[in-house]
Structure formats: structure tokens, C-alpha cells
């Protein structure tokens, strides 16, 4: 699903964690008018400077008392670091009740495990946004456990549409979503880094190499989206026999470029599954 958010959200939201994804969500939620700042609560373990920044920038309620946030919120968004999630959620046993909707942005941790840690049978939605949420262009995968109603799933969808586009998937597919779109921006940045470096090495001013590379990547993305053509077809249209692009493509094939990208995505997906097992 990828409809645009167009309605306000009732109730109060509490964020357990105050990192970059939380800030992106705060910005998107408030810009789109989904919720007023006085109905948003944010906590983290100990970083007072971070909470002061969010309170000053967005006007939200902040505290280090996570139990206060839980008691004040109808919707809880779990946004702590994966390695801290088990300990943090086990501390909350008995605080979260069945009427609360829990939404997780923790990589690799299943809804079943979250429910076990919290010790409550409540509706839990697991999501995987990416860092492009900072500019409102995240590709977010979303999956729900059996206790989530259609209304609650739609509510969560509206929340994450505030930072980009949302795709509903089965929970077992979220690991590959993590490897593909969750980690995907890093692969693109790696490609851009190489293209810029090549331009500079060949004699271009580095800023000119940057501008040419970014516009090329942006234009290619728009071509894919606007024409809806298969990328292989668009690639072949650019690649004239015996021409410059073919010469470059032959080098990429020598280095098994597609195989490397595929392996990277599958390894990242596998790591997501490993993390879930480790945290148990």
C-alpha cells in the first residue's frame, strides 16, 4: 500500500528511543498534521542533550522515565538499538497492557519475541524503514501479528507514510526487506562514492563529479519510476554495441557486479535473521 497519509491520528504516541528514525518520524508527523506535539512523548536511556534537542525543535514531551511514557501513550513505538532491545523490553514487563498498540522499528526482532519480552498479548506491528526517512523518502516494509486489527494496521501505515512510502508484507519477508531497502541506501552511496571518485581521478573537479553523479543517479531513478520499464531494457537502450557504455559494462561483468550486489543483499538479510536469534 502506498497511499498518501491524509488524516489526523487520535490518541497519544510514545517513542522509546530518540535516534534519527524517531526524529524523522517526528518531523513527518508534525509537518503532515497527523498529531499535535503535546500528544507525543519521547524517552531514551540517558542522553539528556538529545531529548532537549527534540523538545526544543519539535515541542514534544520528553523524559527519561520510560514508565511515564508508557502510561501516557496509546501507541508505543520501540526504537531502541537492537543490541539493547532485549534488556530494555524485559524491564517493561507488566507496564504495557493489551489495549496498547506496539510498533517496532528494531531490526531483526520478531513480533513474537517482542511479545515474549513484554510479557503481554498485545497488537504488535514490526516495520523496517530506511535512512531516507530523513528526507521523507523512506521505503518502509510493515508486518503485523495476529492481534492487530485492520484499523490499527491502517493507522501505522499513515504514521510511516509521513516519512515515505509503505509496503505491507508478511513478517517472514521483513528480513529480505531489511537486506534490500533497509540496507539499500548504503549500497547506492557506495556506488555514488565510486562514481564520484572515478570522475575526480580522471581529472574532473570533485564538486563537478559529485553534481554529475547525483544528477545521473536521480535521473535514472526517475526513468525507472516514470517509464515503468524493466531496468534491463533501459540498460540495453543505453548500451550501444561497441560503444562507451558497453566497454564499461564489460568491466562490471568482469568484476561480477550483479553477483556482488545480490550476495550483499542476501547476506544482509541473513544477518537480520541471525540478529533475531542472537537477541533471543
CSV table of N, CA and C in Angstrom, one decimal, residues 33-125:
chain,number,residue,atom,x,y,z
A,33,UNK,N,0.6,17.2,10.0
A,33,UNK,CA,-0.5,17.4,10.9
A,33,UNK,C,-1.3,16.2,11.4
A,34,UNK,N,-0.6,15.1,11.5
A,34,UNK,CA,-1.2,13.9,11.9
A,34,UNK,C,-1.5,13.9,13.4
A,35,UNK,N,-0.7,14.7,14.1
A,35,UNK,CA,-0.8,14.7,15.6
A,35,UNK,C,-0.1,16.0,16.1
A,36,UNK,N,-0.7,16.5,17.2
A,36,UNK,CA,-0.1,17.7,17.8
A,36,UNK,C,1.1,17.3,18.7
A,37,UNK,N,2.0,18.2,18.8
A,37,UNK,CA,3.3,17.9,19.6
A,37,UNK,C,3.0,17.6,21.0
A,38,UNK,N,1.9,18.1,21.6
A,38,UNK,CA,1.6,17.9,23.0
A,38,UNK,C,1.1,16.5,23.3
A,39,UNK,N,0.8,15.8,22.2
A,39,UNK,CA,0.4,14.4,22.4
A,39,UNK,C,1.5,13.4,22.0
A,40,UNK,N,2.7,13.9,22.0
A,40,UNK,CA,3.8,13.0,21.6
A,40,UNK,C,4.8,13.0,22.8
A,41,UNK,N,5.3,11.8,23.2
A,41,UNK,CA,6.2,11.6,24.3
A,41,UNK,C,7.4,10.9,23.8
A,42,UNK,N,8.6,11.3,24.2
A,42,UNK,CA,9.9,10.7,23.8
A,42,UNK,C,10.7,10.4,25.0
A,43,UNK,N,11.3,9.3,25.1
A,43,UNK,CA,12.3,9.0,26.1
A,43,UNK,C,13.5,8.2,25.6
A,44,UNK,N,14.6,8.3,26.3
A,44,UNK,CA,15.8,7.5,26.0
A,44,UNK,C,16.4,7.1,27.3
A,45,UNK,N,17.5,6.3,27.2
A,45,UNK,CA,18.1,5.8,28.4
A,45,UNK,C,18.7,6.9,29.3
A,46,UNK,N,19.6,7.8,28.6
A,46,UNK,CA,20.3,8.7,29.5
A,46,UNK,C,20.8,10.0,28.7
A,47,UNK,N,20.5,10.1,27.4
A,47,UNK,CA,21.0,11.2,26.7
A,47,UNK,C,20.1,12.5,26.8
A,48,UNK,N,20.4,13.3,27.8
A,48,UNK,CA,19.5,14.4,28.1
A,48,UNK,C,19.7,15.5,27.0
A,49,UNK,N,20.9,15.6,26.4
A,49,UNK,CA,21.1,16.6,25.3
A,49,UNK,C,20.2,16.3,24.1
A,50,UNK,N,20.1,15.0,23.8
A,50,UNK,CA,19.3,14.6,22.7
A,50,UNK,C,17.8,14.9,22.9
A,51,UNK,N,17.3,14.6,24.1
A,51,UNK,CA,15.9,14.9,24.5
A,51,UNK,C,15.7,16.4,24.5
A,52,UNK,N,16.6,17.2,24.9
A,52,UNK,CA,16.5,18.6,24.9
A,52,UNK,C,16.4,19.1,23.5
A,53,UNK,N,17.1,18.6,22.6
A,53,UNK,CA,17.1,18.9,21.2
A,53,UNK,C,15.7,18.6,20.6
A,54,UNK,N,15.2,17.5,20.9
A,54,UNK,CA,13.9,17.1,20.3
A,54,UNK,C,12.7,18.0,20.9
A,55,UNK,N,12.8,18.2,22.2
A,55,UNK,CA,11.8,19.1,22.8
A,55,UNK,C,11.9,20.5,22.3
A,56,UNK,N,13.1,21.0,22.1
A,56,UNK,CA,13.2,22.4,21.6
A,56,UNK,C,12.9,22.5,20.1
A,57,UNK,N,13.2,21.5,19.3
A,57,UNK,CA,12.9,21.6,17.9
A,57,UNK,C,11.5,21.3,17.6
A,58,UNK,N,10.9,20.3,18.2
A,58,UNK,CA,9.5,19.8,17.8
A,58,UNK,C,8.4,20.1,18.9
A,59,UNK,N,8.8,20.5,20.1
A,59,UNK,CA,7.8,20.8,21.1
A,59,UNK,C,7.2,19.6,21.7
A,60,UNK,N,7.8,18.5,21.6
A,60,UNK,CA,7.3,17.2,22.2
A,60,UNK,C,7.6,17.1,23.7
A,61,UNK,N,6.9,16.2,24.4
A,61,UNK,CA,7.2,15.9,25.8
A,61,UNK,C,8.3,15.0,25.9
A,62,UNK,N,9.3,15.3,26.7
A,62,UNK,CA,10.5,14.4,26.9
A,62,UNK,C,10.7,14.1,28.3
A,63,UNK,N,11.2,12.9,28.6
A,63,UNK,CA,11.5,12.4,29.9
A,63,UNK,C,12.5,11.2,29.9
A,64,UNK,N,13.2,10.9,30.9
A,64,UNK,CA,14.0,9.7,31.0
A,64,UNK,C,13.1,8.6,31.7
A,65,UNK,N,11.9,8.9,32.1
A,65,UNK,CA,11.1,7.9,32.8
A,65,UNK,C,10.2,7.2,31.7
A,66,UNK,N,10.7,6.0,31.3
A,66,UNK,CA,10.0,5.3,30.3
A,66,UNK,C,8.6,4.8,30.7
A,67,UNK,N,8.5,4.6,32.0
A,67,UNK,CA,7.2,4.1,32.5
A,67,UNK,C,6.2,5.2,32.4
A,68,UNK,N,6.6,6.5,32.6
A,68,UNK,CA,5.7,7.6,32.4
A,68,UNK,C,5.3,7.7,31.0
A,69,UNK,N,6.2,7.5,30.0
A,69,UNK,CA,5.8,7.5,28.6
A,69,UNK,C,4.8,6.4,28.3
A,70,UNK,N,5.0,5.2,28.8
A,70,UNK,CA,4.1,4.1,28.6
A,70,UNK,C,2.7,4.4,29.1
A,71,UNK,N,2.7,4.9,30.3
A,71,UNK,CA,1.4,5.2,30.9
A,71,UNK,C,0.7,6.3,30.2
A,72,UNK,N,1.4,7.2,29.5
A,72,UNK,CA,0.8,8.3,28.9
A,72,UNK,C,0.4,8.1,27.4
A,73,UNK,N,0.7,6.9,26.9
A,73,UNK,CA,0.6,6.7,25.5
A,73,UNK,C,-0.4,5.5,25.1
A,74,UNK,N,-1.1,5.8,24.0
A,74,UNK,CA,-2.0,4.7,23.4
A,74,UNK,C,-1.2,3.9,22.4
A,75,UNK,N,-0.2,4.5,21.8
A,75,UNK,CA,0.6,3.8,20.8
A,75,UNK,C,2.1,3.9,21.3
A,76,UNK,N,2.8,2.8,21.3
A,76,UNK,CA,4.2,2.8,21.7
A,76,UNK,C,5.1,2.4,20.5
A,77,UNK,N,6.1,3.2,20.2
A,77,UNK,CA,7.0,2.9,19.1
A,77,UNK,C,8.3,2.6,19.7
A,78,UNK,N,8.8,1.3,19.5
A,78,UNK,CA,10.0,0.8,20.0
A,78,UNK,C,11.1,1.2,19.1
A,79,UNK,N,12.0,2.0,19.5
A,79,UNK,CA,13.1,2.5,18.6
A,79,UNK,C,14.5,2.5,19.2
A,80,UNK,N,14.7,1.5,20.2
A,80,UNK,CA,16.0,1.4,20.8
A,80,UNK,C,16.9,0.6,19.9
A,81,UNK,N,18.2,0.6,20.1
A,81,UNK,CA,19.1,-0.1,19.3
A,81,UNK,C,18.9,-1.6,19.5
A,82,UNK,N,19.0,-2.4,18.4
A,82,UNK,CA,18.8,-3.9,18.5
A,82,UNK,C,19.5,-4.6,19.7
A,83,UNK,N,20.8,-4.2,19.9
A,83,UNK,CA,21.5,-4.9,20.9
A,83,UNK,C,21.0,-4.6,22.3
A,84,UNK,N,20.3,-3.5,22.5
A,84,UNK,CA,19.8,-3.1,23.8
A,84,UNK,C,18.3,-3.5,24.0
A,85,UNK,N,17.7,-4.0,22.9
A,85,UNK,CA,16.2,-4.2,22.9
A,85,UNK,C,15.8,-5.3,23.9
A,86,UNK,N,16.5,-6.4,24.0
A,86,UNK,CA,16.0,-7.4,24.9
A,86,UNK,C,16.0,-7.0,26.4
A,87,UNK,N,17.1,-6.4,26.8
A,87,UNK,CA,17.2,-5.9,28.2
A,87,UNK,C,16.1,-4.8,28.5
A,88,UNK,N,16.0,-3.9,27.5
A,88,UNK,CA,15.1,-2.8,27.7
A,88,UNK,C,13.7,-3.2,27.7
A,89,UNK,N,13.3,-4.1,26.9
A,89,UNK,CA,11.9,-4.6,26.8
A,89,UNK,C,11.5,-5.5,28.0
A,90,UNK,N,12.5,-6.3,28.5
A,90,UNK,CA,12.2,-7.1,29.6
A,90,UNK,C,11.9,-6.3,30.9
A,91,UNK,N,12.6,-5.1,30.9
A,91,UNK,CA,12.3,-4.2,32.0
A,91,UNK,C,10.9,-3.6,32.1
A,92,UNK,N,10.2,-3.7,30.9
A,92,UNK,CA,8.9,-3.2,30.8
A,92,UNK,C,7.8,-4.2,31.1
A,93,UNK,N,8.2,-5.4,31.4
A,93,UNK,CA,7.1,-6.4,31.7
A,93,UNK,C,6.2,-5.9,32.7
A,94,UNK,N,4.9,-6.0,32.4
A,94,UNK,CA,3.8,-5.6,33.3
A,94,UNK,C,3.4,-4.1,33.1
A,95,UNK,N,4.2,-3.4,32.4
A,95,UNK,CA,3.9,-2.0,32.2
A,95,UNK,C,3.0,-1.8,30.9
A,96,UNK,N,3.3,-2.5,29.9
A,96,UNK,CA,2.5,-2.5,28.7
A,96,UNK,C,1.2,-3.3,28.8
A,97,UNK,N,0.1,-2.8,28.4
A,97,UNK,CA,-1.2,-3.6,28.6
A,97,UNK,C,-1.7,-4.0,27.2
A,98,UNK,N,-2.7,-4.8,27.2
A,98,UNK,CA,-3.2,-5.4,26.0
A,98,UNK,C,-3.9,-4.4,25.1
A,99,UNK,N,-4.3,-3.3,25.6
A,99,UNK,CA,-5.0,-2.3,24.8
A,99,UNK,C,-4.1,-1.4,24.0
A,100,UNK,N,-2.8,-1.5,24.3
A,100,UNK,CA,-1.8,-0.6,23.6
A,100,UNK,C,-1.3,-1.2,22.3
A,101,UNK,N,-1.2,-0.4,21.3
A,101,UNK,CA,-0.6,-0.8,20.1
A,101,UNK,C,0.9,-0.6,20.1
A,102,UNK,N,1.7,-1.6,19.9
A,102,UNK,CA,3.1,-1.5,19.9
A,102,UNK,C,3.7,-1.6,18.5
A,103,UNK,N,4.5,-0.7,18.1
A,103,UNK,CA,5.1,-0.6,16.8
A,103,UNK,C,6.6,-0.6,16.9
A,104,UNK,N,7.3,-1.6,16.3
A,104,UNK,CA,8.7,-1.7,16.4
A,104,UNK,C,9.4,-1.3,15.1
A,105,UNK,N,10.5,-0.6,15.3
A,105,UNK,CA,11.5,-0.3,14.2
A,105,UNK,C,12.8,-0.9,14.5
A,106,UNK,N,12.8,-2.0,15.3
A,106,UNK,CA,14.0,-2.7,15.7
A,106,UNK,C,14.3,-3.7,14.7
A,107,UNK,N,15.5,-3.7,14.1
A,107,UNK,CA,15.9,-4.6,13.0
A,107,UNK,C,16.1,-6.0,13.6
A,108,UNK,N,15.5,-7.0,12.9
A,108,UNK,CA,15.8,-8.4,13.2
A,108,UNK,C,15.0,-9.0,14.4
A,109,UNK,N,14.2,-8.3,15.1
A,109,UNK,CA,13.5,-8.8,16.2
A,109,UNK,C,12.0,-9.0,15.9
A,110,UNK,N,11.5,-10.2,16.0
A,110,UNK,CA,10.2,-10.6,15.6
A,110,UNK,C,9.1,-10.1,16.5
A,111,UNK,N,7.9,-10.1,16.0
A,111,UNK,CA,6.8,-9.7,16.9
A,111,UNK,C,6.6,-10.7,18.0
A,112,UNK,N,6.8,-11.9,17.7
A,112,UNK,CA,6.7,-13.0,18.8
A,112,UNK,C,7.7,-12.7,19.9
A,113,UNK,N,8.9,-12.4,19.6
A,113,UNK,CA,9.9,-12.2,20.6
A,113,UNK,C,9.6,-10.9,21.4
A,114,UNK,N,9.1,-9.9,20.7
A,114,UNK,CA,8.8,-8.7,21.4
A,114,UNK,C,7.7,-9.0,22.4
A,115,UNK,N,6.7,-9.7,22.0
A,115,UNK,CA,5.6,-10.1,22.9
A,115,UNK,C,6.1,-10.9,24.1
A,116,UNK,N,7.0,-11.8,23.9
A,116,UNK,CA,7.6,-12.6,25.0
A,116,UNK,C,8.3,-11.7,25.9
A,117,UNK,N,9.1,-10.8,25.4
A,117,UNK,CA,9.9,-9.9,26.3
A,117,UNK,C,9.0,-9.0,27.1
A,118,UNK,N,7.9,-8.5,26.5
A,118,UNK,CA,7.0,-7.6,27.2
A,118,UNK,C,6.1,-8.3,28.1
A,119,UNK,N,5.9,-9.6,27.8
A,119,UNK,CA,5.0,-10.5,28.7
A,119,UNK,C,3.6,-10.1,28.6
A,120,UNK,N,3.1,-9.7,27.4
A,120,UNK,CA,1.7,-9.3,27.2
A,120,UNK,C,1.3,-9.7,25.8
A,121,UNK,N,0.0,-10.1,25.7
A,121,UNK,CA,-0.6,-10.4,24.4
A,121,UNK,C,-1.2,-9.2,23.8
A,122,UNK,N,-0.4,-8.4,23.1
A,122,UNK,CA,-1.0,-7.1,22.6
A,122,UNK,C,-0.7,-7.0,21.1
A,123,UNK,N,-1.4,-6.2,20.4
A,123,UNK,CA,-1.1,-6.0,19.0
A,123,UNK,C,0.2,-5.4,18.7
A,124,UNK,N,1.0,-6.1,17.9
A,124,UNK,CA,2.4,-5.6,17.6
A,124,UNK,C,2.6,-5.5,16.1
A,125,UNK,N,3.1,-4.4,15.7
A,125,UNK,CA,3.5,-4.2,14.3
A,125,UNK,C,5.0,-4.0,14.2
